[in-house]
Structures are given as C-alpha cells and as structure tokens.
Amino acid sequence: MEIPGPWRRAAAGAGLLAPDGSIASTIFAEMSAIAARTGAINLGQGFPDEDGPREVLDAAVDAITNGVNQYPPGIGIPQLRHAIADHQRRFYGLEYDPDREILVTAGATEALAATLLALVEPGDEVVTFEPFYDAYGALINLAGGRHVTVQLRAPEFAPDLDELSRAITDKTKIILVNNPHNPTGATFDIATLTRIVELAERHGAYIVTDEVYEHLRFETPHTPIASLPGASDRTISISSGGKTFATTGWKIGWVMAKPELITAILAVKQFLTYVNGAPFQPAIAVGLGLPDSFFETAAATLKAKRDLLSAGLRTAGFDVFPSRGSYFVVADAAPLGFPDAVEFCRELPHRAGVVAIPLSAFYSDANRGQARSLVRFAFCKKEDVLERAAAQLAGMTA
Ligand SMILES: *Cc1c(COP(=O)(O)O)cnc(C)c1O
C-alpha cells in the first residue's frame, strides 16, 4: 500500500527516497547491522563507549529516587534553565533570561525540528553547508523549505566566502550553521562567522546554530555566532548535553533566542513532545555547572583519541584531513586504491573488521558525487578500541 503524505519530503531531504517511491534504509542502519553481524569495531555511529562524569549520572539516579518522574514544566525545569544561562555567561559572556529566552527540548534534534517548523514557510530557503548532518535535509523538506547548500571541500572543509555570499539571498529565511561541524570535524573561523552575520543582516535572515560540539574543540576556543556584533537579535542558538557529557541517550537539548522567537518555537515544541527527560534535566544542570577542569579534560582526552586514530589511518595509507572538533575525522580511501567510499565501507568490515560511514551519506542527491572516496570515522571510543582499529586497518587485506 502506498502511503501518501509529507514523510516523502523528509525521506527525500535525507536522500533516502528511491525513484520508484520506496524508502531506502540509511547507511547508518546498514553499517550498524554489518557491525553487529561481523563483530567489527563500529567507528560508524558517533556515540561514546564510556560513561560521562559520575556526578551527572548520580544526579539522574538521585532525581529518579526522589520522585522527579512526572511531566516537568513545558519550558524545562528552572534549575536547568538557570544552569544554561550561567553556562552561557561563564563561557561566552552571553546574557539570557532563563524564564523568557531559554527553552529545554528533547535533544538538539527536537530544537532544530521545532525551530524549522515554526519559522519556515513553504518555499522559503534554508542555507546549510554540505556535507550536512542528515536530519537537516529531512527537517527542512518536512517544513516545506528549499534546502540550499554551500560546499565544504577537503582538505580544510572551509567554505568559499564568495560562494556563501551568492547562496544567501532575499529568499533565505534561515542560515543553519553547525560549528564544530559533523561530519567533517571542521571549525569555522571568525571571518566566516562574521560574514554569515553580515549576510543575514543584509537579507533579513535568521541564523540558527547547532553547537552540540561546543566543548569538544581541539585547537581554538569556541565562539558562538550569537556573541558576534549584531548577531544576538536574529540568532537562535541550539546545543545539548549528549555530546559534552557522553549521555547521547538522554536527549536533553536547549534553544536560546529572543523571547518572541522562543514563544514561536515553544508553540510547535509543545505539540511535538510537550516535555521530556524529567530526571535527566537536573542531571544536565549539574554537568553544566562542573568546574572548568572537567570541560578542559573532556576536550584534551578526545583530542588524544583524534590523534591516535588519525595517526593510525595515516599509517594504514589513508589521506587524513584535520579534525578540529566533534567526534569525527574524515579520511580519503583513494590512495588505498578505492575510488568509491560506499563500496569501500561495505568491504571494510570484512577486510579490516572496522565499520565507517561513507561521506556521501551527508550529501543531497544532487551533490553526492562530491563525496567520492571520502570516509567518516568516529574516534569517541576507548583508547584500546582505537588502537585495535588502527592495527587492523594497517594490516588490511587487499
Ligand atoms: C548528535 C548531533 C545532534 C543531535 O543532538 P541530540 O541532542 O542527540 O538530539 C545534532 N546535531 C549534530 C551536528 C549532531 O552531531
């Protein structure tokens, strides 16, 4: 039976709708299934294989034990909204009113969904970099928007600022910026972020940020776009606790913006999930209040893992591109004699006992060719797992 409806737009936006109208399973599902079947080391999906800080885990257990198990307030518990406001002041000097300018969501994903559904009219353009986090394409299309992309190319994955300027026009409703960037590990310099603010001002566009890797940067400190001159009124900033505190299953995210924008986003959010994660909200509040040393150690530990896996990939014969943030590094399989990353990733579990994701999973249909032989590897895994993966890749059979 053929089911009509907007779901097709979501599937098409994520590049999953086949010409015959069937929906393909994602490469993530396919690769995770291969990993489970073969016992290969899964460097495909970006979830940590170790728990986050004890204080954060204990706070959730305490909350459950102490009866924090019913619907929390629609905008999130006060303790978490205050912790988010304090965090923005402490790290970035940004001021948000915890009662009117902060909204807790079911992860960054719901924050993105509610924001796009609240603001995008059919036909409005939403500009993102490409490759892009796959949910962006699905959500923009579900909202009826037109997805316009600006290419990030190896080795630096930095946008060409002229190309960026041409992509943003009076039809642009939102410029959606993920920094640090999944899947490339790129971080964008101040010149790029400043240009985005200028273009948004010139064309009356909103800026939506996805900063879920804000604390997982390896070279330079994070600058939220909202902190740049002229940006705060038109910027909707999104982050979440999953990546920072290694609690990706908890789905506690948040949106920060001017009160009128929060009101609009809340109007949609309250009919998506209404609320979520009551006992996890106070726990993430504890995490946001941890001393600087926690955040420094989290970044330094992950940086060492990046170095370990990057070196291993280089030894195995890949071209490896710099990762400056996130859980991910991109490598080129072409020097190993593989011009096509999809084929390479399907064979990799059998040749080396490792699973990775072809970068093509993060492109629109029209631009998938750009991904060629590029592969994304996750390094948010235990050191011995990364060492084993590196050894297996180095001994790869042809
Ligand atoms: C993981 C991830 C998200 C999703 O965050 P949740 O808080 O789990 O919803 C959003 N954006 C990017 C770029 C991510 O890597």
mmCIF file of C-alpha atoms and ligand atoms in Angstrom:
data_model
loop_
_atom_site.group_PDB
_atom_site.id
_atom_site.type_symbol
_atom_site.label_atom_id
_atom_site.label_comp_id
_atom_site.label_asym_id
_atom_site.label_seq_id
_atom_site.Cartn_x
_atom_site.Cartn_y
_atom_site.Cartn_z
ATOM 1 C CA MET A 1 0.000 0.000 0.000
ATOM 2 C CA GLU A 2 1.314 3.415 -0.905
ATOM 3 C CA ILE A 3 1.072 5.873 1.984
ATOM 4 C CA PRO A 4 0.679 9.476 0.819
ATOM 5 C CA GLY A 5 1.980 12.381 2.861
ATOM 6 C CA PRO A 6 4.824 14.702 3.756
ATOM 7 C CA TRP A 7 7.007 11.855 5.062
ATOM 8 C CA ARG A 8 8.220 11.543 1.471
ATOM 9 C CA ARG A 9 9.668 15.031 1.682
ATOM 10 C CA ALA A 10 11.576 14.085 4.851
ATOM 11 C CA ALA A 11 12.916 10.928 3.224
ATOM 12 C CA ALA A 12 13.815 12.788 0.034
ATOM 13 C CA GLY A 13 15.524 15.551 2.035
ATOM 14 C CA ALA A 14 17.789 12.978 3.634
ATOM 15 C CA GLY A 15 18.419 11.343 0.243
ATOM 16 C CA LEU A 16 16.502 8.178 1.103
ATOM 17 C CA LEU A 17 13.646 8.233 -1.421
ATOM 18 C CA ALA A 18 14.281 5.924 -4.380
ATOM 19 C CA PRO A 19 12.942 6.872 -7.844
ATOM 20 C CA ASP A 20 10.342 4.075 -7.575
ATOM 21 C CA GLY A 21 8.944 5.694 -4.415
ATOM 22 C CA SER A 22 10.416 3.178 -1.985
ATOM 23 C CA ILE A 23 12.378 4.348 1.026
ATOM 24 C CA ALA A 24 15.952 3.149 1.423
ATOM 25 C CA SER A 25 17.313 2.250 4.849
ATOM 26 C CA THR A 26 20.017 4.625 5.993
ATOM 27 C CA ILE A 27 23.657 3.742 5.526
ATOM 28 C CA PHE A 28 23.925 4.106 9.337
ATOM 29 C CA ALA A 29 21.432 1.266 9.851
ATOM 30 C CA GLU A 30 23.117 -0.842 7.169
ATOM 31 C CA MET A 31 26.592 -0.337 8.656
ATOM 32 C CA SER A 32 25.449 -0.891 12.267
ATOM 33 C CA ALA A 33 23.828 -4.151 11.159
ATOM 34 C CA ILE A 34 27.084 -5.247 9.485
ATOM 35 C CA ALA A 35 28.995 -4.318 12.649
ATOM 36 C CA ALA A 36 26.615 -6.391 14.784
ATOM 37 C CA ARG A 37 26.733 -9.341 12.372
ATOM 38 C CA THR A 38 30.504 -9.435 11.856
ATOM 39 C CA GLY A 39 31.655 -8.196 15.263
ATOM 40 C CA ALA A 40 33.589 -5.419 13.519
ATOM 41 C CA ILE A 41 34.662 -2.363 15.518
ATOM 42 C CA ASN A 42 31.950 0.241 14.978
ATOM 43 C CA LEU A 43 33.544 3.591 14.141
ATOM 44 C CA GLY A 44 30.408 4.466 12.198
ATOM 45 C CA GLN A 45 27.896 5.922 14.606
ATOM 46 C CA GLY A 46 29.052 8.743 16.892
ATOM 47 C CA PHE A 47 28.282 7.572 20.398
ATOM 48 C CA PRO A 48 30.869 7.224 23.180
ATOM 49 C CA ASP A 49 31.605 3.765 24.608
ATOM 50 C CA GLU A 50 32.334 5.103 28.093
ATOM 51 C CA ASP A 51 30.112 6.857 30.636
ATOM 52 C CA GLY A 52 30.328 10.557 31.339
ATOM 53 C CA PRO A 53 31.044 12.231 34.692
ATOM 54 C CA ARG A 54 29.926 10.360 37.812
ATOM 55 C CA GLU A 55 28.298 13.486 39.332
ATOM 56 C CA VAL A 56 25.994 13.771 36.325
ATOM 57 C CA LEU A 57 24.986 10.092 36.374
ATOM 58 C CA ASP A 58 24.426 10.191 40.153
ATOM 59 C CA ALA A 59 22.260 13.296 39.839
ATOM 60 C CA ALA A 60 19.920 11.454 37.451
ATOM 61 C CA VAL A 61 19.720 8.423 39.771
ATOM 62 C CA ASP A 62 19.010 10.727 42.741
ATOM 63 C CA ALA A 63 16.305 12.532 40.781
ATOM 64 C CA ILE A 64 14.550 9.272 39.916
ATOM 65 C CA THR A 65 14.838 8.065 43.523
ATOM 66 C CA ASN A 66 13.498 11.363 44.813
ATOM 67 C CA GLY A 67 10.364 11.474 42.713
ATOM 68 C CA VAL A 68 11.371 13.640 39.749
ATOM 69 C CA ASN A 69 9.393 11.375 37.447
ATOM 70 C CA GLN A 70 6.389 13.364 36.217
ATOM 71 C CA TYR A 71 5.914 15.978 33.494
ATOM 72 C CA PRO A 72 8.365 18.834 34.038
ATOM 73 C CA PRO A 73 7.348 22.430 33.094
ATOM 74 C CA GLY A 74 6.900 22.951 29.324
ATOM 75 C CA ILE A 75 9.908 25.225 29.016
ATOM 76 C CA GLY A 76 12.107 22.993 31.206
ATOM 77 C CA ILE A 77 12.865 22.905 34.936
ATOM 78 C CA PRO A 78 14.101 26.207 36.400
ATOM 79 C CA GLN A 79 17.338 24.620 37.690
ATOM 80 C CA LEU A 80 18.378 23.608 34.156
ATOM 81 C CA ARG A 81 17.331 26.902 32.533
ATOM 82 C CA HIS A 82 19.367 28.792 35.138
ATOM 83 C CA ALA A 83 22.319 26.432 34.615
ATOM 84 C CA ILE A 84 22.163 27.082 30.846
ATOM 85 C CA ALA A 85 22.059 30.860 31.410
ATOM 86 C CA ASP A 86 25.019 30.617 33.834
ATOM 87 C CA HIS A 87 26.934 28.450 31.347
ATOM 88 C CA GLN A 88 26.458 30.969 28.503
ATOM 89 C CA ARG A 89 27.658 33.815 30.766
ATOM 90 C CA ARG A 90 30.610 31.861 32.150
ATOM 91 C CA PHE A 91 31.994 30.581 28.841
ATOM 92 C CA TYR A 92 30.920 33.272 26.357
ATOM 93 C CA GLY A 93 29.804 36.383 28.263
ATOM 94 C CA LEU A 94 26.294 35.967 26.829
ATOM 95 C CA GLU A 95 23.224 37.017 28.826
ATOM 96 C CA TYR A 96 19.947 35.089 28.540
ATOM 97 C CA ASP A 97 16.838 35.472 30.683
ATOM 98 C CA PRO A 98 16.260 31.910 31.951
ATOM 99 C CA ASP A 99 12.477 32.486 32.078
ATOM 100 C CA ARG A 100 11.926 34.005 28.620
ATOM 101 C CA GLU A 101 14.923 33.263 26.416
ATOM 102 C CA ILE A 102 15.723 29.590 27.083
ATOM 103 C CA LEU A 103 13.669 26.527 26.144
ATOM 104 C CA VAL A 104 14.585 22.923 27.020
ATOM 105 C CA THR A 105 13.924 20.367 24.254
ATOM 106 C CA ALA A 106 14.190 16.641 23.511
ATOM 107 C CA GLY A 107 17.779 16.939 22.349
ATOM 108 C CA ALA A 108 19.185 19.315 19.774
ATOM 109 C CA THR A 109 17.168 17.339 17.228
ATOM 110 C CA GLU A 110 13.808 18.494 18.575
ATOM 111 C CA ALA A 111 15.183 22.005 18.972
ATOM 112 C CA LEU A 112 16.060 22.003 15.255
ATOM 113 C CA ALA A 113 12.728 20.446 14.269
ATOM 114 C CA ALA A 114 10.619 22.877 16.303
ATOM 115 C CA THR A 115 12.650 25.869 15.075
ATOM 116 C CA LEU A 116 12.384 24.933 11.396
ATOM 117 C CA LEU A 117 8.685 24.010 11.646
ATOM 118 C CA ALA A 118 7.992 27.273 13.487
ATOM 119 C CA LEU A 119 9.786 29.623 11.087
ATOM 120 C CA VAL A 120 9.956 28.110 7.603
ATOM 121 C CA GLU A 121 7.067 28.889 5.207
ATOM 122 C CA PRO A 122 6.664 26.668 2.148
ATOM 123 C CA GLY A 123 9.200 27.762 -0.451
ATOM 124 C CA ASP A 124 11.495 29.592 1.980
ATOM 125 C CA GLU A 125 15.160 28.812 1.513
ATOM 126 C CA VAL A 126 17.331 27.391 4.275
ATOM 127 C CA VAL A 127 21.076 27.547 3.652
ATOM 128 C CA THR A 128 23.460 24.991 5.178
ATOM 129 C CA PHE A 129 26.941 23.813 4.439
ATOM 130 C CA GLU A 130 27.294 20.491 2.617
ATOM 131 C CA PRO A 131 28.045 17.763 3.703
ATOM 132 C CA PHE A 132 25.395 18.242 6.416
ATOM 133 C CA TYR A 133 24.015 16.353 9.408
ATOM 134 C CA ASP A 134 21.345 14.196 7.766
ATOM 135 C CA ALA A 135 18.456 15.474 9.925
ATOM 136 C CA TYR A 136 18.871 18.959 8.378
ATOM 137 C CA GLY A 137 17.840 17.834 4.904
ATOM 138 C CA ALA A 138 14.895 15.831 6.253
ATOM 139 C CA LEU A 139 13.601 18.605 8.541
ATOM 140 C CA ILE A 140 13.990 21.461 6.034
ATOM 141 C CA ASN A 141 11.995 19.470 3.493
ATOM 142 C CA LEU A 142 9.399 18.375 6.046
ATOM 143 C CA ALA A 143 8.860 22.058 6.869
ATOM 144 C CA GLY A 144 8.308 22.721 3.142
ATOM 145 C CA GLY A 145 11.541 24.686 2.792
ATOM 146 C CA ARG A 146 14.038 24.625 -0.042
ATOM 147 C CA HIS A 147 17.464 23.380 1.003
ATOM 148 C CA VAL A 148 20.316 25.435 -0.486
ATOM 149 C CA THR A 149 23.847 24.260 0.239
ATOM 150 C CA VAL A 150 27.362 25.687 0.187
ATOM 151 C CA GLN A 151 30.087 23.111 -0.384
ATOM 152 C CA LEU A 152 32.838 22.356 2.128
ATOM 153 C CA ARG A 153 35.774 20.786 0.322
ATOM 154 C CA ALA A 154 38.763 18.775 1.550
ATOM 155 C CA PRO A 155 41.347 19.268 2.915
ATOM 156 C CA GLU A 156 40.180 22.214 5.085
ATOM 157 C CA PHE A 157 36.404 21.940 4.658
ATOM 158 C CA ALA A 158 36.217 25.746 4.877
ATOM 159 C CA PRO A 159 33.528 27.448 2.763
ATOM 160 C CA ASP A 160 34.437 29.790 -0.095
ATOM 161 C CA LEU A 161 33.087 33.126 1.159
ATOM 162 C CA ASP A 162 32.053 34.273 -2.340
ATOM 163 C CA GLU A 163 30.082 31.070 -2.804
ATOM 164 C CA LEU A 164 28.491 31.657 0.591
ATOM 165 C CA SER A 165 27.555 35.215 -0.400
ATOM 166 C CA ARG A 166 25.938 34.009 -3.623
ATOM 167 C CA ALA A 167 23.895 31.335 -1.819
ATOM 168 C CA ILE A 168 22.305 33.793 0.616
ATOM 169 C CA THR A 169 19.623 35.990 -0.974
ATOM 170 C CA ASP A 170 16.367 37.703 -0.009
ATOM 171 C CA LYS A 171 14.722 34.271 -0.332
ATOM 172 C CA THR A 172 16.865 32.956 2.535
ATOM 173 C CA LYS A 173 14.810 32.538 5.708
ATOM 174 C CA ILE A 174 17.440 30.741 7.787
ATOM 175 C CA ILE A 175 21.180 30.181 7.666
ATOM 176 C CA LEU A 176 21.767 26.996 9.674
ATOM 177 C CA VAL A 177 25.344 26.661 10.916
ATOM 178 C CA ASN A 178 26.785 23.589 12.629
ATOM 179 C CA ASN A 179 30.050 24.533 14.367
ATOM 180 C CA PRO A 180 32.122 22.428 15.176
ATOM 181 C CA HIS A 181 30.948 20.535 12.124
ATOM 182 C CA ASN A 182 29.702 16.969 11.816
ATOM 183 C CA PRO A 183 30.739 15.076 9.639
ATOM 184 C CA THR A 184 33.981 16.905 8.711
ATOM 185 C CA GLY A 185 35.422 17.978 12.096
ATOM 186 C CA ALA A 186 35.842 21.499 10.686
ATOM 187 C CA THR A 187 35.560 24.585 12.874
ATOM 188 C CA PHE A 188 34.763 27.893 11.189
ATOM 189 C CA ASP A 189 36.966 30.935 11.694
ATOM 190 C CA ILE A 190 35.760 34.325 12.888
ATOM 191 C CA ALA A 191 35.929 35.763 9.341
ATOM 192 C CA THR A 192 33.450 33.119 8.149
ATOM 193 C CA LEU A 193 31.134 33.573 11.130
ATOM 194 C CA THR A 194 31.258 37.365 10.731
ATOM 195 C CA ARG A 195 30.389 37.060 7.048
ATOM 196 C CA ILE A 196 27.389 34.898 7.957
ATOM 197 C CA VAL A 197 26.152 37.617 10.335
ATOM 198 C CA GLU A 198 26.638 40.352 7.671
ATOM 199 C CA LEU A 199 24.761 38.322 5.066
ATOM 200 C CA ALA A 200 21.928 37.518 7.484
ATOM 201 C CA GLU A 201 21.581 41.230 8.293
ATOM 202 C CA ARG A 202 21.660 42.262 4.647
ATOM 203 C CA HIS A 203 18.991 39.753 3.631
ATOM 204 C CA GLY A 204 16.848 39.707 6.781
ATOM 205 C CA ALA A 205 17.552 36.049 7.549
ATOM 206 C CA TYR A 206 17.638 34.253 10.876
ATOM 207 C CA ILE A 207 20.753 32.383 11.946
ATOM 208 C CA VAL A 208 20.199 29.002 13.597
ATOM 209 C CA THR A 209 23.256 27.437 15.196
ATOM 210 C CA ASP A 210 23.917 23.817 16.113
ATOM 211 C CA GLU A 211 26.668 23.886 18.729
ATOM 212 C CA VAL A 212 26.366 20.395 20.202
ATOM 213 C CA TYR A 213 30.182 20.010 19.979
ATOM 214 C CA GLU A 214 30.934 23.419 21.543
ATOM 215 C CA HIS A 215 33.144 21.874 24.247
ATOM 216 C CA LEU A 216 34.791 19.282 22.008
ATOM 217 C CA ARG A 217 37.265 21.527 20.186
ATOM 218 C CA PHE A 218 40.959 20.728 19.875
ATOM 219 C CA GLU A 219 42.728 23.858 18.612
ATOM 220 C CA THR A 220 40.866 27.082 19.318
ATOM 221 C CA PRO A 221 38.185 28.119 21.810
ATOM 222 C CA HIS A 222 34.544 28.167 20.697
ATOM 223 C CA THR A 223 32.902 31.423 19.601
ATOM 224 C CA PRO A 224 29.095 31.243 19.412
ATOM 225 C CA ILE A 225 27.723 33.281 16.494
ATOM 226 C CA ALA A 226 25.307 34.907 18.971
ATOM 227 C CA SER A 227 28.300 36.628 20.610
ATOM 228 C CA LEU A 228 29.329 38.477 17.411
ATOM 229 C CA PRO A 229 28.300 42.127 16.938
ATOM 230 C CA GLY A 230 24.782 42.466 15.521
ATOM 231 C CA ALA A 231 24.013 38.759 15.776
ATOM 232 C CA SER A 232 22.087 38.287 19.024
ATOM 233 C CA ASP A 233 18.625 39.521 17.897
ATOM 234 C CA ARG A 234 18.423 37.272 14.855
ATOM 235 C CA THR A 235 20.288 34.217 16.160
ATOM 236 C CA ILE A 236 18.631 31.097 17.551
ATOM 237 C CA SER A 237 21.343 29.096 19.328
ATOM 238 C CA ILE A 238 20.939 25.365 19.878
ATOM 239 C CA SER A 239 23.011 22.940 21.926
ATOM 240 C CA SER A 240 22.566 19.809 24.003
ATOM 241 C CA GLY A 241 24.137 17.755 26.764
ATOM 242 C CA GLY A 242 24.516 14.474 24.863
ATOM 243 C CA LYS A 243 27.948 15.011 23.346
ATOM 244 C CA THR A 244 29.539 17.083 26.131
ATOM 245 C CA PHE A 245 28.577 14.685 28.925
ATOM 246 C CA ALA A 246 28.632 11.415 26.938
ATOM 247 C CA THR A 247 24.900 10.930 27.532
ATOM 248 C CA THR A 248 23.620 10.751 23.941
ATOM 249 C CA GLY A 249 20.654 8.585 25.012
ATOM 250 C CA TRP A 250 19.274 11.192 27.406
ATOM 251 C CA LYS A 251 18.185 13.701 24.768
ATOM 252 C CA ILE A 252 18.334 16.913 26.753
ATOM 253 C CA GLY A 253 18.796 19.896 24.440
ATOM 254 C CA TRP A 254 18.029 23.603 24.530
ATOM 255 C CA VAL A 255 17.275 26.663 22.421
ATOM 256 C CA MET A 256 18.375 30.210 23.276
ATOM 257 C CA ALA A 257 16.887 33.239 21.497
ATOM 258 C CA LYS A 258 14.894 36.456 21.954
ATOM 259 C CA PRO A 259 11.545 35.963 23.796
ATOM 260 C CA GLU A 260 9.333 36.333 20.670
ATOM 261 C CA LEU A 261 11.328 33.612 18.911
ATOM 262 C CA ILE A 262 11.212 31.311 21.937
ATOM 263 C CA THR A 263 7.415 31.809 22.071
ATOM 264 C CA ALA A 264 7.105 30.774 18.406
ATOM 265 C CA ILE A 265 9.365 27.722 18.820
ATOM 266 C CA LEU A 266 7.595 26.685 22.046
ATOM 267 C CA ALA A 267 4.246 26.832 20.209
ATOM 268 C CA VAL A 268 5.478 23.989 17.981
ATOM 269 C CA LYS A 269 7.590 22.140 20.538
ATOM 270 C CA GLN A 270 4.705 21.733 22.990
ATOM 271 C CA PHE A 271 2.825 19.656 20.406
ATOM 272 C CA LEU A 272 5.816 17.571 19.352
ATOM 273 C CA THR A 273 6.940 16.091 22.681
ATOM 274 C CA TYR A 274 5.360 18.569 25.155
ATOM 275 C CA VAL A 275 8.189 17.757 27.603
ATOM 276 C CA ASN A 276 10.869 15.102 28.118
ATOM 277 C CA GLY A 277 13.530 13.678 30.399
ATOM 278 C CA ALA A 278 12.377 14.988 33.810
ATOM 279 C CA PRO A 279 15.122 13.285 35.891
ATOM 280 C CA PHE A 280 17.797 13.990 33.282
ATOM 281 C CA GLN A 281 17.190 17.740 33.312
ATOM 282 C CA PRO A 282 18.611 18.337 36.832
ATOM 283 C CA ALA A 283 21.489 15.985 35.983
ATOM 284 C CA ILE A 284 22.490 18.019 32.904
ATOM 285 C CA ALA A 285 22.190 21.138 35.089
ATOM 286 C CA VAL A 286 24.824 19.580 37.382
ATOM 287 C CA GLY A 287 27.003 18.864 34.345
ATOM 288 C CA LEU A 288 26.820 22.447 33.053
ATOM 289 C CA GLY A 289 27.976 23.635 36.466
ATOM 290 C CA LEU A 290 31.060 21.371 36.641
ATOM 291 C CA PRO A 291 34.410 23.155 37.072
ATOM 292 C CA ASP A 292 36.449 24.274 34.049
ATOM 293 C CA SER A 293 38.780 21.315 34.587
ATOM 294 C CA PHE A 294 36.006 18.904 33.517
ATOM 295 C CA PHE A 295 35.493 20.689 30.192
ATOM 296 C CA GLU A 296 39.256 21.018 29.587
ATOM 297 C CA THR A 297 39.854 17.332 30.311
ATOM 298 C CA ALA A 298 36.948 16.249 28.096
ATOM 299 C CA ALA A 299 38.424 18.151 25.127
ATOM 300 C CA ALA A 300 42.017 17.024 25.844
ATOM 301 C CA THR A 301 41.012 13.366 26.182
ATOM 302 C CA LEU A 302 39.093 13.448 22.925
ATOM 303 C CA LYS A 303 41.962 15.266 21.206
ATOM 304 C CA ALA A 304 44.329 12.435 22.172
ATOM 305 C CA LYS A 305 41.855 9.972 20.644
ATOM 306 C CA ARG A 306 41.677 12.050 17.485
ATOM 307 C CA ASP A 307 45.475 11.938 17.288
ATOM 308 C CA LEU A 308 45.568 8.194 17.877
ATOM 309 C CA LEU A 309 43.042 7.357 15.164
ATOM 310 C CA SER A 310 44.351 9.963 12.690
ATOM 311 C CA ALA A 311 47.882 8.550 13.015
ATOM 312 C CA GLY A 312 46.553 5.011 12.605
ATOM 313 C CA LEU A 313 44.653 5.953 9.454
ATOM 314 C CA ARG A 314 47.749 7.653 8.032
ATOM 315 C CA THR A 315 49.876 4.576 8.759
ATOM 316 C CA ALA A 316 47.260 2.454 7.012
ATOM 317 C CA GLY A 317 47.700 4.592 3.891
ATOM 318 C CA PHE A 318 44.742 6.987 4.002
ATOM 319 C CA ASP A 319 44.953 10.710 3.364
ATOM 320 C CA VAL A 320 43.673 12.128 6.650
ATOM 321 C CA PHE A 321 42.161 15.597 6.920
ATOM 322 C CA PRO A 322 42.465 17.762 10.024
ATOM 323 C CA SER A 323 39.670 17.397 12.575
ATOM 324 C CA ARG A 324 39.481 20.441 14.848
ATOM 325 C CA GLY A 325 36.370 19.469 16.770
ATOM 326 C CA SER A 326 33.467 16.973 17.093
ATOM 327 C CA TYR A 327 33.688 13.183 17.364
ATOM 328 C CA PHE A 328 34.818 12.686 13.755
ATOM 329 C CA VAL A 329 37.697 12.666 11.292
ATOM 330 C CA VAL A 330 37.433 12.355 7.501
ATOM 331 C CA ALA A 331 39.914 10.225 5.544
ATOM 332 C CA ASP A 332 40.349 9.559 1.833
ATOM 333 C CA ALA A 333 40.456 5.900 0.753
ATOM 334 C CA ALA A 334 41.645 6.738 -2.783
ATOM 335 C CA PRO A 335 45.386 6.244 -2.002
ATOM 336 C CA LEU A 336 44.471 2.671 -0.971
ATOM 337 C CA GLY A 337 43.001 2.075 -4.407
ATOM 338 C CA PHE A 338 39.323 2.705 -3.573
ATOM 339 C CA PRO A 339 37.716 5.434 -5.678
ATOM 340 C CA ASP A 340 34.237 4.820 -4.187
ATOM 341 C CA ALA A 341 33.700 5.194 -0.433
ATOM 342 C CA VAL A 342 30.335 3.381 -0.384
ATOM 343 C CA GLU A 343 31.885 0.263 -1.858
ATOM 344 C CA PHE A 344 34.899 0.674 0.407
ATOM 345 C CA CYS A 345 32.744 0.931 3.560
ATOM 346 C CA ARG A 346 30.769 -2.165 2.578
ATOM 347 C CA GLU A 347 34.019 -4.142 2.277
ATOM 348 C CA LEU A 348 35.866 -2.637 5.239
ATOM 349 C CA PRO A 349 34.266 -4.856 7.930
ATOM 350 C CA HIS A 350 35.414 -7.951 6.027
ATOM 351 C CA ARG A 351 38.873 -6.638 5.128
ATOM 352 C CA ALA A 352 39.765 -4.949 8.413
ATOM 353 C CA GLY A 353 36.990 -5.630 10.933
ATOM 354 C CA VAL A 354 36.125 -1.928 11.094
ATOM 355 C CA VAL A 355 32.910 -0.081 10.258
ATOM 356 C CA ALA A 356 32.906 3.510 8.980
ATOM 357 C CA ILE A 357 30.439 5.736 7.107
ATOM 358 C CA PRO A 358 30.923 6.985 3.540
ATOM 359 C CA LEU A 359 30.773 10.784 3.487
ATOM 360 C CA SER A 360 28.166 10.543 0.720
ATOM 361 C CA ALA A 361 25.583 9.830 3.470
ATOM 362 C CA PHE A 362 25.814 13.531 4.323
ATOM 363 C CA TYR A 363 25.126 14.941 0.849
ATOM 364 C CA SER A 364 21.985 15.730 -1.110
ATOM 365 C CA ASP A 365 21.275 13.530 -4.129
ATOM 366 C CA ALA A 366 22.413 16.284 -6.483
ATOM 367 C CA ASN A 367 25.846 16.652 -4.879
ATOM 368 C CA ARG A 368 26.596 13.130 -3.681
ATOM 369 C CA GLY A 369 29.326 12.844 -6.311
ATOM 370 C CA GLN A 370 31.410 15.347 -4.326
ATOM 371 C CA ALA A 371 31.927 12.713 -1.624
ATOM 372 C CA ARG A 372 33.896 10.341 -3.910
ATOM 373 C CA SER A 373 36.274 8.252 -1.798
ATOM 374 C CA LEU A 374 35.856 10.132 1.491
ATOM 375 C CA VAL A 375 35.026 8.226 4.670
ATOM 376 C CA ARG A 376 33.983 9.423 8.144
ATOM 377 C CA PHE A 377 35.466 7.694 11.204
ATOM 378 C CA ALA A 378 34.300 8.272 14.812
ATOM 379 C CA PHE A 379 37.044 8.471 17.455
ATOM 380 C CA CYS A 380 34.796 8.839 20.563
ATOM 381 C CA LYS A 381 35.806 5.298 21.611
ATOM 382 C CA LYS A 382 38.085 3.759 24.257
ATOM 383 C CA GLU A 383 41.800 4.064 23.500
ATOM 384 C CA ASP A 384 42.341 0.315 23.257
ATOM 385 C CA VAL A 385 39.447 0.070 20.789
ATOM 386 C CA LEU A 386 41.028 2.790 18.630
ATOM 387 C CA GLU A 387 44.429 1.082 18.882
ATOM 388 C CA ARG A 388 42.907 -2.204 17.767
ATOM 389 C CA ALA A 389 41.085 -0.489 14.907
ATOM 390 C CA ALA A 390 44.311 1.220 13.805
ATOM 391 C CA ALA A 391 46.242 -2.074 13.861
ATOM 392 C CA GLN A 392 43.533 -3.855 11.891
ATOM 393 C CA LEU A 393 43.390 -1.055 9.311
ATOM 394 C CA ALA A 394 47.194 -1.136 8.934
ATOM 395 C CA GLY A 395 47.041 -4.873 8.271
ATOM 396 C CA MET A 396 44.153 -4.538 5.820
ATOM 397 C CA THR A 397 43.953 -7.264 3.221
ATOM 398 C CA ALA A 398 43.571 -6.210 -0.389
HETATM 399 C C1 LIG B 1 24.440 14.394 17.590
HETATM 400 C C2 LIG B 1 24.058 15.616 16.829
HETATM 401 C C3 LIG B 1 22.810 16.232 17.022
HETATM 402 C C4 LIG B 1 21.730 15.609 17.857
HETATM 403 O O1 LIG B 1 21.785 16.000 19.154
HETATM 404 P P1 LIG B 1 20.732 15.395 20.211
HETATM 405 O O2 LIG B 1 20.913 16.269 21.376
HETATM 406 O O3 LIG B 1 21.107 13.966 20.430
HETATM 407 O O4 LIG B 1 19.389 15.500 19.583
HETATM 408 C C5 LIG B 1 22.546 17.406 16.350
HETATM 409 N N1 LIG B 1 23.455 17.954 15.518
HETATM 410 C C6 LIG B 1 24.650 17.374 15.288
HETATM 411 C C7 LIG B 1 25.592 18.015 14.352
HETATM 412 C C8 LIG B 1 24.980 16.187 15.927
HETATM 413 O O5 LIG B 1 26.165 15.590 15.664
#
